[in-house]
Structure formats: structure tokens, C-alpha cells
Amino acid sequence: MDIGSHDQLAKASEVILTNRVGVHSHIRGLGLSNEMEPRQVAQGLVGQVKARKAAGYIVKMVKEGRVTGRAVLIAGQPGTGKTALAMAIAKEMSDGAPATLMSASEIFSPEVSTAEALTQALRRSVGIRIKEETEIIEGEVVEVTIERPATTSGAKAGRLTLKTTEMETIYDLGGKMIESVIKENITAGDIITIDKATGRIAKLGRSFTRARDYDAQGAQARFIQTPDGELQKRKEVTHMVTLHDIDVINSRQQGFLALFSGDTGEIKQEVRDQINQKVSEWKEEGKADIVPGILFIDEVHMLNIECFAFLNRALEADNAPIVIMATNRGITKIRGTNELSPHGIPMDLLDRTLIIMTEPYTSAEISSILKIRCEEEDASLTESALSQLSDLAKETSLRYVMQLIMVSKVLCKRRKATEITTEDVLKSYQLFSDEKRSEDWLNQHADQYLFHHSAPEINSAAGNSAAAVSHVEEAMVM
Amino acid sequence: MEQLSTADLLKSVETVEKLGDAIIADRHSIIDMDRIRNKNREALGALRRPSPLMQQEEHVWMKIGDIFFRTSKEQLITTLDEDQKYLDAEIKKTRDGLQPKVNELNKALGKPEIQGFHLQPLSKDEMAAVHQMIKPRV
């Protein structure tokens, strides 16, 4: 009766493909022009012009395959886009050299020693490009005839007529081929591929010209165009595997149990040495290209002194990738020692490192970033709400404000409006405390909490006092 | 974008067209050679087939284009075999030459070079070993 609501019901149950929205899902690349100049707002990145340009040069060097075993450090205050830069670099490398992203704490695990975990991470970032070549016969079947002799023991004879858009020819089939043809159920109008080396027949689909042969087709009927060109083609495919993959293949026990064990345990050094030798042999013969990639280690101050010493040595090896590290620490203790050092990294490693500094964002840049995040999270803000959020970001922090977007969107939907206004933002600000307000509250009500220690000076993200907080609340009430 | 004079523009278009023509000509010659190769193969098959009629004959009729020849069977088989070998070699040579030409064309067009096709192919055993790792990924 009510066709309108029926339509809506149908729409509601329509399957919509959703992508999970993550913190850095809006980043598509470094946003550089052809001359390697970063555009102010491009591909999801905003500002941070110097750091992006430096990253662009590094990506270019890696792509041209000219450098191995270099270290780069991205350092800056929290919330200045270090991880975002790493995501952008990984997106730029996506076609070609491998890029591995990891956090330093992943190295520490009870099953695998730190040296092994680091070695695996390093070898996961070096790629080997190889090529596979096969001769195949590809064409559309015009006619297939198989003569079965009257007596069952006689030899079968078969002929197969194949054609492409340019030519047509007849093949006499031998016994094995006839069996394959019967097994694959090849009929006229099929488009098939015969591998010359193995003799395997694969059906690619049916020809378009035969689409109307039958009124009802099975669910798997695929129609493709008749192949063009010559019948006997040479197919060349390049693959990229990483050194770690080859290690795993060689060290795996034979048998199907290996398939279920997932990641291997420790791989012996002799296996690795053999692999290195084999790979350099392949390189000599021209069979493989070694493509060093990028290993990104986030929160690198969590590595201890042994890991740093290991890295020093590993960077000098023949097949070392580019290691990009990131940290937001100032002068802190190197983990595993009592010594202070810039960024928590020993001076000898810092000496080998190129350092890229990231700077805090200006308020204009913060506005642009918020706009991009709003698009990504599918939220529309009024102008005043956007400027209010940017001001808030200066008092609290960029990350807190980005999370407010999600909360404001929910509040806005609840009052059945489409645009987020300043009242939504104010409500969400009051609902969720930022780090500074939380700290002030704790200090005020210290005696009511269990085991509370009044801490002297805790470093907060945008550090200051209770006065600023009440100022902000006054401004919002307007 | 840099300013290009008309002469420069004409020159770059000319280069691209020339390279493109060379590639297309190579493709066509491969197709023609493959056509001839297939016909030769059919002929050889017919000559060698153990059919009673073919066995007894010593001289056979052969049609090339619009002309019919009558020659000895063995001579024909030898000639056709040589032709096949020559065609195989020619096709391989042309195909090998295609790859650098396509790379040059990409360079002239300003597109990135396709990587990896200058490599020697891996043998079947090596490929089988590596395939274990490739399949699950793709």
C-alpha cells in the first residue's frame, strides 16, 4: 500500500561498504608537486612544509634505489604529525619497494629475542624483484573434436581449433591433452589458456559472441572478449618478495603443519647467510634486483641500548633498508642505561642519522586539518563551530579536538540536525575532559582519591594552569 | 609547466609517434610470424602423420600463397623445420627488443619506467619455491 516506506526499507537494508575511519585514514600521500615542492594542503597533509620536503627527497632516493643503510629521525613535540608523515611515506612507496611500519615496543616479546625481531623487521623491508616467464597459447575455441575408437583400448584422436582476432589454427591433441580437455569440459566458444611447459589447460571464460547461445546460464558464467594478437604469447610477470619471505621459505619444515604455524620462531644465522649468498648470486646472474625499502620505527626511545648497538651494526650491512625513526622525547635516559641523551638515542647512532624536525601547527593549519578530518568522518560543521574547535585546540591539544568531532557528530544526530553547531561542541567539551582538566581536577580533589601522590611538575601536551581552563569555559558560554 | 615553443612541441610529438609506430610494427610482425609458424606446424603435422595415404607418397603437393608446388616429402619436411627454427628465433628476438622500446616510449611520454622486465627469468624450481610465498599475499 505505502510504496514510499517500502522503498525506504529496501534502502535501509542495502549493504553499504564502509571503511573504518582511523586516526590517519585521511592521508593519501606526501602531497608534493612534480618539482618536489609540498603544497600547503594536499593529499591529506597540511603544513609541515620542511619535513614533507625532506621526506619527499628520501622517498625519491629510495625509489631510485641509490641508497641503502641510512637512518633518518623525525623528532618533534607530540601532535606535530610524525606518524602522519610516516603514513604518507608508506603510501608513496606503495608500488615497489617494501615499507614496514612498526612501533619499537613490538620488538620485545617473550617468544622471539630482540635481536631476532629486529633482524626480521630489517629483512622484511628489503625487497627482491624477480621475473617469471611462461609461454602460453591463448585463444577462443572454435571447434573441438575427439574421436573415440570403437574398441575401448584404442588410442583417442583429437583436434582443437583455436582462434584469436588475427588468426586461426588447428592443433592435433595427444593423449594427455585429450584427457585434460575432457576433464575441463572444453566446448566451442570457451576462451582457454594452455601452458606450453606444463600442458595445463585453464578456462578463462566464454566469448561474448556466444553469450546468447542459451537462455539460462549458470551463476559462474563469465563473458570476456576474444583475445587479440598472436596465439602463442610470452607471459612475463614480475614479483616482489622480501628477504624475510625467502628466509621463511627456506627455514620452514616441510609439510602442511608449516602452513598453520604462521610466523616462524627464530631463523638460524646459517640459513640467513645462505640466503644472502644465493641472492647475490641471482643478482650476478641478472635474475633478481635488490630493492631496499623503508623500515619505520615509531616511539624509538623505547628501544634499549642493546637494540641501538645492533642497529648501528645492521645499518652497515650490504642489504640494509632505510630506517626512519620517530620520537617525541627530549633529553631522556637511554633505556637500559642511566645515561641521558637527546631523544633517548645514543650519540653514535644519532651521528649516523639525518634528523627532520617537525614543528607545532599554526592555527590556520589546525583549521585545515580539522576540516579534512571532518570530511573524512563525514561531519559538517558550521563556521563558528570550526573556529571554536581551532581555538580549543590551542588550549588543549589537536588530538583531543579531533576526537571531539566524533562526539559532537553523535550529539548533533541526536537532536536530528545535519550541521554541528557551537552548542554541540560545548556539550561534548563538557562531557569529555581533556588531559589538563583531568590533572587539575585530580590536584584539587587529591585527598578523595586512593594512593594519590601530589606530583611536582607533570609535563602535559600543551602545558599550563587552571586559570586558562576557566577562561575557556567562560568564552564557550557566550 | 614550462613554456614550450611550437617547434619543441612538434619535435616531442614526432619522437613519441615514431617510437609508438616502431612498437606497433613489431607487434604486427610478431603476429604475422606467429600466423606463418602455426600454418607451418599444421603442414608438418600433416606430413608426418602416420596416415596410410601419406606414408606411400614420396612427392606431395604444397600450396604457398596461390601457387601449388610438387616436391619430395623429405625435402619439404627439412625446409619447414628450418623455417620453424628461424621463425622461433625471430619472434624471440623481436619480443626481446620490444621491452627496451616500450621503456623508451614511457620515458619520452614522461611516464615512469616499468620495472623489472630486464631481469632474467627464474627457472621452474626456483619459481615453485618462491610461489609458496606469493600466493597467500595476492
mmCIF file of C-alpha atoms in Angstrom, chain A residues 270-463:
data_model
loop_
_atom_site.group_PDB
_atom_site.id
_atom_site.type_symbol
_atom_site.label_atom_id
_atom_site.label_comp_id
_atom_site.label_asym_id
_atom_site.label_seq_id
_atom_site.Cartn_x
_atom_site.Cartn_y
_atom_site.Cartn_z
ATOM 1 C CA GLU A 270 73.419 -20.028 8.703
ATOM 2 C CA VAL A 271 70.123 -20.061 6.810
ATOM 3 C CA ARG A 272 70.316 -16.289 6.502
ATOM 4 C CA ASP A 273 73.904 -16.418 5.300
ATOM 5 C CA GLN A 274 72.941 -18.961 2.664
ATOM 6 C CA ILE A 275 70.084 -16.788 1.533
ATOM 7 C CA ASN A 276 72.325 -13.750 1.265
ATOM 8 C CA GLN A 277 74.753 -15.685 -0.826
ATOM 9 C CA LYS A 278 72.027 -17.072 -3.077
ATOM 10 C CA VAL A 279 70.529 -13.653 -3.547
ATOM 11 C CA SER A 280 73.830 -12.116 -4.552
ATOM 12 C CA GLU A 281 74.317 -14.997 -6.976
ATOM 13 C CA TRP A 282 70.967 -14.222 -8.510
ATOM 14 C CA LYS A 283 71.965 -10.602 -8.670
ATOM 15 C CA GLU A 284 75.165 -11.508 -10.513
ATOM 16 C CA GLU A 285 73.233 -13.628 -12.991
ATOM 17 C CA GLY A 286 70.801 -10.807 -13.525
ATOM 18 C CA LYS A 287 67.900 -12.812 -12.195
ATOM 19 C CA ALA A 288 66.950 -10.540 -9.330
ATOM 20 C CA ASP A 289 67.012 -6.901 -8.332
ATOM 21 C CA ILE A 290 67.617 -5.996 -4.708
ATOM 22 C CA VAL A 291 65.281 -3.182 -3.747
ATOM 23 C CA PRO A 292 65.970 -1.703 -0.301
ATOM 24 C CA GLY A 293 62.843 -0.273 1.248
ATOM 25 C CA ILE A 294 61.887 1.615 4.369
ATOM 26 C CA LEU A 295 61.595 0.445 7.956
ATOM 27 C CA PHE A 296 59.699 2.903 10.130
ATOM 28 C CA ILE A 297 60.185 2.553 13.879
ATOM 29 C CA ASP A 298 57.779 4.680 15.902
ATOM 30 C CA GLU A 299 58.476 5.619 19.554
ATOM 31 C CA VAL A 300 62.093 4.675 19.007
ATOM 32 C CA HIS A 301 63.038 5.826 22.502
ATOM 33 C CA MET A 302 61.557 2.530 23.746
ATOM 34 C CA LEU A 303 64.455 0.601 22.220
ATOM 35 C CA ASN A 304 67.168 -0.271 24.703
ATOM 36 C CA ILE A 305 70.905 0.174 24.405
ATOM 37 C CA GLU A 306 71.438 -3.314 23.007
ATOM 38 C CA CYS A 307 68.966 -2.679 20.195
ATOM 39 C CA PHE A 308 70.725 0.557 19.352
ATOM 40 C CA ALA A 309 74.086 -1.170 19.199
ATOM 41 C CA PHE A 310 72.526 -3.825 16.968
ATOM 42 C CA LEU A 311 71.093 -1.154 14.686
ATOM 43 C CA ASN A 312 74.461 0.529 14.355
ATOM 44 C CA ARG A 313 75.949 -2.653 13.002
ATOM 45 C CA ALA A 314 72.939 -3.648 10.921
ATOM 46 C CA LEU A 315 72.902 -0.366 9.066
ATOM 47 C CA GLU A 316 76.347 -1.102 7.714
ATOM 48 C CA ALA A 317 75.356 -4.409 6.112
ATOM 49 C CA ASP A 318 75.054 -4.776 2.362
ATOM 50 C CA ASN A 319 71.326 -5.158 2.166
ATOM 51 C CA ALA A 320 70.166 -2.699 4.776
ATOM 52 C CA PRO A 321 66.953 -0.747 4.291
ATOM 53 C CA ILE A 322 66.433 2.911 5.141
ATOM 54 C CA VAL A 323 65.444 3.141 8.788
ATOM 55 C CA ILE A 324 63.150 6.035 9.660
ATOM 56 C CA MET A 325 62.740 6.593 13.387
ATOM 57 C CA ALA A 326 60.306 8.837 15.200
ATOM 58 C CA THR A 327 60.178 10.073 18.753
ATOM 59 C CA ASN A 328 58.719 12.890 20.775
ATOM 60 C CA ARG A 329 61.104 12.676 23.705
ATOM 61 C CA GLY A 330 63.513 15.432 24.606
ATOM 62 C CA ILE A 331 66.694 14.704 26.536
ATOM 63 C CA THR A 332 65.930 11.465 28.339
ATOM 64 C CA LYS A 333 67.584 8.346 29.630
ATOM 65 C CA ILE A 334 68.570 5.756 27.084
ATOM 66 C CA ARG A 335 66.531 2.733 28.019
ATOM 67 C CA GLY A 336 68.751 0.133 29.650
ATOM 68 C CA THR A 337 71.253 2.674 30.991
ATOM 69 C CA ASN A 338 71.334 5.642 33.331
ATOM 70 C CA GLU A 339 72.790 7.973 30.736
ATOM 71 C CA LEU A 340 70.878 10.933 29.359
ATOM 72 C CA SER A 341 70.918 11.546 25.622
ATOM 73 C CA PRO A 342 68.922 13.643 23.125
ATOM 74 C CA HIS A 343 65.748 11.839 22.119
ATOM 75 C CA GLY A 344 66.806 8.836 24.205
ATOM 76 C CA ILE A 345 69.082 7.674 21.384
ATOM 77 C CA PRO A 346 72.833 7.135 21.844
ATOM 78 C CA MET A 347 75.088 9.709 20.251
ATOM 79 C CA ASP A 348 76.818 7.244 17.948
ATOM 80 C CA LEU A 349 73.554 6.319 16.269
ATOM 81 C CA LEU A 350 72.464 9.957 16.180
ATOM 82 C CA ASP A 351 75.685 10.729 14.391
ATOM 83 C CA ARG A 352 74.672 8.460 11.514
ATOM 84 C CA THR A 353 71.183 9.906 11.381
ATOM 85 C CA LEU A 354 69.629 12.667 9.332
ATOM 86 C CA ILE A 355 67.224 14.493 11.623
ATOM 87 C CA ILE A 356 63.966 16.023 10.428
ATOM 88 C CA MET A 357 62.294 18.330 12.944
ATOM 89 C CA THR A 358 58.545 18.792 12.984
ATOM 90 C CA GLU A 359 57.086 21.999 14.348
ATOM 91 C CA PRO A 360 53.788 22.673 16.083
ATOM 92 C CA TYR A 361 50.989 23.680 13.757
ATOM 93 C CA THR A 362 49.781 27.255 13.339
ATOM 94 C CA SER A 363 46.090 27.941 13.976
ATOM 95 C CA ALA A 364 45.396 28.239 10.249
ATOM 96 C CA GLU A 365 46.943 24.820 9.719
ATOM 97 C CA ILE A 366 44.936 23.415 12.598
ATOM 98 C CA SER A 367 41.754 24.700 10.949
ATOM 99 C CA SER A 368 42.704 22.982 7.682
ATOM 100 C CA ILE A 369 43.454 19.725 9.441
ATOM 101 C CA LEU A 370 40.134 19.857 11.269
ATOM 102 C CA LYS A 371 38.346 20.482 8.001
ATOM 103 C CA ILE A 372 39.983 17.424 6.440
ATOM 104 C CA ARG A 373 39.107 15.275 9.438
ATOM 105 C CA CYS A 374 35.506 16.465 9.302
ATOM 106 C CA GLU A 375 35.292 15.391 5.685
ATOM 107 C CA GLU A 376 36.840 12.072 6.500
ATOM 108 C CA GLU A 377 34.457 11.440 9.383
ATOM 109 C CA ASP A 378 31.536 12.691 7.302
ATOM 110 C CA ALA A 379 30.621 15.536 9.706
ATOM 111 C CA SER A 380 29.616 19.039 8.632
ATOM 112 C CA LEU A 381 30.442 21.922 10.951
ATOM 113 C CA THR A 382 29.210 25.496 10.933
ATOM 114 C CA GLU A 383 31.879 28.163 10.501
ATOM 115 C CA SER A 384 31.625 29.263 14.113
ATOM 116 C CA ALA A 385 31.904 25.665 15.336
ATOM 117 C CA LEU A 386 35.052 25.193 13.261
ATOM 118 C CA SER A 387 36.722 28.318 14.625
ATOM 119 C CA GLN A 388 35.684 27.342 18.125
ATOM 120 C CA LEU A 389 37.340 23.965 17.691
ATOM 121 C CA SER A 390 40.539 25.562 16.375
ATOM 122 C CA ASP A 391 40.686 27.865 19.388
ATOM 123 C CA LEU A 392 40.092 24.897 21.661
ATOM 124 C CA ALA A 393 42.962 23.055 20.028
ATOM 125 C CA LYS A 394 45.359 25.770 21.110
ATOM 126 C CA GLU A 395 44.252 25.479 24.721
ATOM 127 C CA THR A 396 44.014 21.723 24.875
ATOM 128 C CA SER A 397 45.568 19.667 22.076
ATOM 129 C CA LEU A 398 44.960 18.780 18.456
ATOM 130 C CA ARG A 399 44.189 15.145 19.179
ATOM 131 C CA TYR A 400 41.600 15.976 21.833
ATOM 132 C CA VAL A 401 39.815 18.296 19.444
ATOM 133 C CA MET A 402 39.822 15.708 16.656
ATOM 134 C CA GLN A 403 38.090 13.306 18.980
ATOM 135 C CA LEU A 404 35.522 15.968 19.893
ATOM 136 C CA ILE A 405 34.417 15.914 16.262
ATOM 137 C CA MET A 406 33.133 12.391 16.636
ATOM 138 C CA VAL A 407 31.311 13.157 19.889
ATOM 139 C CA SER A 408 29.771 16.361 18.514
ATOM 140 C CA LYS A 409 28.555 14.448 15.497
ATOM 141 C CA VAL A 410 26.692 11.989 17.704
ATOM 142 C CA LEU A 411 25.139 14.820 19.764
ATOM 143 C CA CYS A 412 24.124 16.615 16.595
ATOM 144 C CA LYS A 413 22.454 13.499 15.199
ATOM 145 C CA ARG A 414 20.565 13.084 18.445
ATOM 146 C CA ARG A 415 18.828 16.425 18.015
ATOM 147 C CA LYS A 416 18.106 15.417 14.416
ATOM 148 C CA ALA A 417 20.100 18.256 12.879
ATOM 149 C CA THR A 418 22.560 17.995 9.999
ATOM 150 C CA GLU A 419 25.177 20.552 10.981
ATOM 151 C CA ILE A 420 27.276 20.569 14.103
ATOM 152 C CA THR A 421 26.938 23.894 15.928
ATOM 153 C CA THR A 422 28.811 25.515 18.779
ATOM 154 C CA GLU A 423 26.411 24.097 21.347
ATOM 155 C CA ASP A 424 27.230 20.558 20.231
ATOM 156 C CA VAL A 425 30.891 21.332 20.605
ATOM 157 C CA LEU A 426 30.392 22.909 24.011
ATOM 158 C CA LYS A 427 28.390 19.934 25.234
ATOM 159 C CA SER A 428 30.996 17.457 24.078
ATOM 160 C CA TYR A 429 33.735 19.602 25.667
ATOM 161 C CA GLN A 430 31.886 19.386 28.954
ATOM 162 C CA LEU A 431 31.225 15.662 28.589
ATOM 163 C CA PHE A 432 34.807 14.644 27.945
ATOM 164 C CA SER A 433 37.689 16.061 29.865
ATOM 165 C CA ASP A 434 40.994 16.788 28.248
ATOM 166 C CA GLU A 435 44.266 15.872 29.860
ATOM 167 C CA LYS A 436 44.862 19.207 31.553
ATOM 168 C CA ARG A 437 41.409 19.500 33.147
ATOM 169 C CA SER A 438 41.739 15.960 34.363
ATOM 170 C CA GLU A 439 45.046 16.764 36.002
ATOM 171 C CA ASP A 440 43.682 19.924 37.643
ATOM 172 C CA TRP A 441 40.666 18.028 38.979
ATOM 173 C CA LEU A 442 42.952 15.417 40.445
ATOM 174 C CA ASN A 443 45.070 18.039 42.151
ATOM 175 C CA GLN A 444 42.012 19.799 43.596
ATOM 176 C CA HIS A 445 40.429 16.649 44.984
ATOM 177 C CA ALA A 446 43.640 14.901 45.907
ATOM 178 C CA ASP A 447 42.559 13.739 49.350
ATOM 179 C CA GLN A 448 39.484 11.922 47.983
ATOM 180 C CA TYR A 449 41.498 9.587 45.748
ATOM 181 C CA LEU A 450 43.259 6.466 46.917
ATOM 182 C CA PHE A 451 47.061 6.391 46.963
ATOM 183 C CA HIS A 452 47.343 9.870 45.446
ATOM 184 C CA HIS A 453 50.785 11.450 45.224
ATOM 185 C CA SER A 454 50.907 15.180 44.594
ATOM 186 C CA ALA A 455 53.275 15.204 41.622
ATOM 187 C CA PRO A 456 55.637 18.217 41.287
ATOM 188 C CA GLU A 457 55.568 19.270 37.588
ATOM 189 C CA ILE A 458 53.965 16.856 35.200
ATOM 190 C CA ASN A 459 54.719 17.626 31.548
ATOM 191 C CA SER A 460 51.423 17.871 29.695
ATOM 192 C CA ALA A 461 50.850 18.128 25.991
ATOM 193 C CA ALA A 462 50.290 21.884 25.832
ATOM 194 C CA GLY A 463 51.275 22.547 29.476
#
